[in-house]
Amino acid sequence: MIADPPTSGMRLGVGFDAGRARTRTEAWKTTIGTKPVPARFALLPEGKKRWDRMGLSAMLQISLVTFFVVMPIFFPERIDQLKYSVVPLFMQ
C-alpha cells in the first residue's frame, strides 16, 4: 500500500516516516493562552432611528433626479447641439 512506511533503512526525514515526535501543540492553543477571560454574551443595545438623515438623503436624491429631468425642458436648445457629425478618416 502507498501509505505503508518504507522498508529501506535510508530515512530522509520527509514524508510519512519523518521520525518526528507528534507532541506539537496546536497554534491556536498557544495563541489563546491559559488565562481565563470574562465574556459578556448580552445583546447590544438598539440604535436610535435616524429619520433626519434618512429624510435628508431622500430629499437630496429627489432633488437631483428632478434637476436632471427638468433641465431638458427648460433648455432644449442645448440638447440639439449634441448631434454628432461623421468625418471620414480616409478617401476611397
Tab-separated table of C-alpha atoms in Angstrom:
chain	number	residue	atom	x	y	z
A	1	MET	CA	0.000	0.000	0.000
A	2	ILE	CA	1.163	3.532	-0.668
A	3	ALA	CA	0.744	4.714	2.944
A	4	ASP	CA	2.951	1.932	4.375
A	5	PRO	CA	6.307	3.105	5.738
A	6	PRO	CA	9.294	2.455	3.502
A	7	THR	CA	11.206	-0.766	4.150
A	8	SER	CA	14.638	0.633	3.355
A	9	GLY	CA	16.995	1.811	6.066
A	10	MET	CA	17.518	5.196	4.427
A	11	ARG	CA	15.358	7.882	6.033
A	12	LEU	CA	15.497	11.456	4.813
A	13	GLY	CA	13.130	12.927	7.404
A	14	VAL	CA	10.319	13.650	4.973
A	15	GLY	CA	7.004	12.037	4.243
A	16	PHE	CA	5.037	9.653	6.478
A	17	ASP	CA	8.091	8.277	8.242
A	18	ALA	CA	9.583	11.569	9.326
A	19	GLY	CA	10.651	10.226	12.712
A	20	ARG	CA	9.477	13.349	14.485
A	21	ALA	CA	7.540	13.227	17.702
A	22	ARG	CA	3.903	14.259	17.448
A	23	THR	CA	3.960	16.340	20.642
A	24	ARG	CA	3.414	19.650	18.872
A	25	THR	CA	0.673	21.767	20.362
A	26	GLU	CA	-1.750	23.358	18.012
A	27	ALA	CA	-1.093	27.011	17.210
A	28	TRP	CA	-4.448	28.298	18.407
A	29	LYS	CA	-3.900	26.854	21.866
A	30	THR	CA	-0.660	28.758	22.326
A	31	THR	CA	-2.209	31.935	20.937
A	32	ILE	CA	-5.188	31.892	23.290
A	33	GLY	CA	-3.182	31.144	26.397
A	34	THR	CA	-4.335	29.726	29.707
A	35	LYS	CA	-5.590	32.867	31.452
A	36	PRO	CA	-9.406	32.873	31.716
A	37	VAL	CA	-11.087	35.949	30.251
A	38	PRO	CA	-14.583	37.068	31.292
A	39	ALA	CA	-17.101	37.276	28.469
A	40	ARG	CA	-20.438	39.039	28.315
A	41	PHE	CA	-22.920	37.470	25.972
A	42	ALA	CA	-25.610	40.145	26.217
A	43	LEU	CA	-27.110	41.718	23.097
A	44	LEU	CA	-26.008	45.150	22.004
A	45	PRO	CA	-28.440	47.980	22.729
A	46	GLU	CA	-30.793	49.034	19.970
A	47	GLY	CA	-29.585	52.014	17.997
A	48	LYS	CA	-31.763	55.075	17.737
A	49	LYS	CA	-33.565	55.690	14.488
A	50	ARG	CA	-32.052	58.447	12.408
A	51	TRP	CA	-35.049	59.700	10.473
A	52	ASP	CA	-33.437	63.091	9.964
A	53	ARG	CA	-30.537	61.609	7.994
A	54	MET	CA	-32.845	59.350	6.004
A	55	GLY	CA	-35.106	62.281	5.189
A	56	LEU	CA	-32.165	64.456	4.169
A	57	SER	CA	-30.834	61.723	1.901
A	58	ALA	CA	-34.250	61.165	0.297
A	59	MET	CA	-34.740	64.894	-0.308
A	60	LEU	CA	-31.274	65.199	-1.865
A	61	GLN	CA	-31.892	62.275	-4.213
A	62	ILE	CA	-35.323	63.526	-5.225
A	63	SER	CA	-33.953	66.995	-5.929
A	64	LEU	CA	-31.115	65.596	-8.087
A	65	VAL	CA	-33.496	63.451	-10.120
A	66	THR	CA	-35.857	66.399	-10.527
A	67	PHE	CA	-32.979	68.630	-11.656
A	68	PHE	CA	-31.848	66.191	-14.353
A	69	VAL	CA	-35.401	65.629	-15.576
A	70	VAL	CA	-36.327	69.329	-15.698
A	71	MET	CA	-33.130	70.650	-17.356
A	72	PRO	CA	-34.017	69.452	-20.885
A	73	ILE	CA	-37.462	71.015	-20.538
A	74	PHE	CA	-36.075	74.484	-19.727
A	75	PHE	CA	-33.056	74.383	-22.074
A	76	PRO	CA	-33.931	72.274	-25.151
A	77	GLU	CA	-31.509	74.165	-27.440
A	78	ARG	CA	-28.555	72.680	-25.577
A	79	ILE	CA	-29.677	69.165	-26.447
A	80	ASP	CA	-29.735	69.979	-30.178
A	81	GLN	CA	-26.032	70.848	-30.078
A	82	LEU	CA	-25.133	67.331	-29.008
A	83	LYS	CA	-25.662	65.935	-32.520
A	84	TYR	CA	-22.596	64.261	-33.897
A	85	SER	CA	-21.181	64.683	-37.374
A	86	VAL	CA	-19.379	61.906	-39.217
A	87	VAL	CA	-15.908	62.700	-40.503
A	88	PRO	CA	-14.313	60.228	-42.929
A	89	LEU	CA	-10.801	59.240	-41.979
A	90	PHE	CA	-9.635	58.317	-45.453
A	91	MET	CA	-10.873	58.790	-49.016
A	92	GLN	CA	-11.576	55.825	-51.263
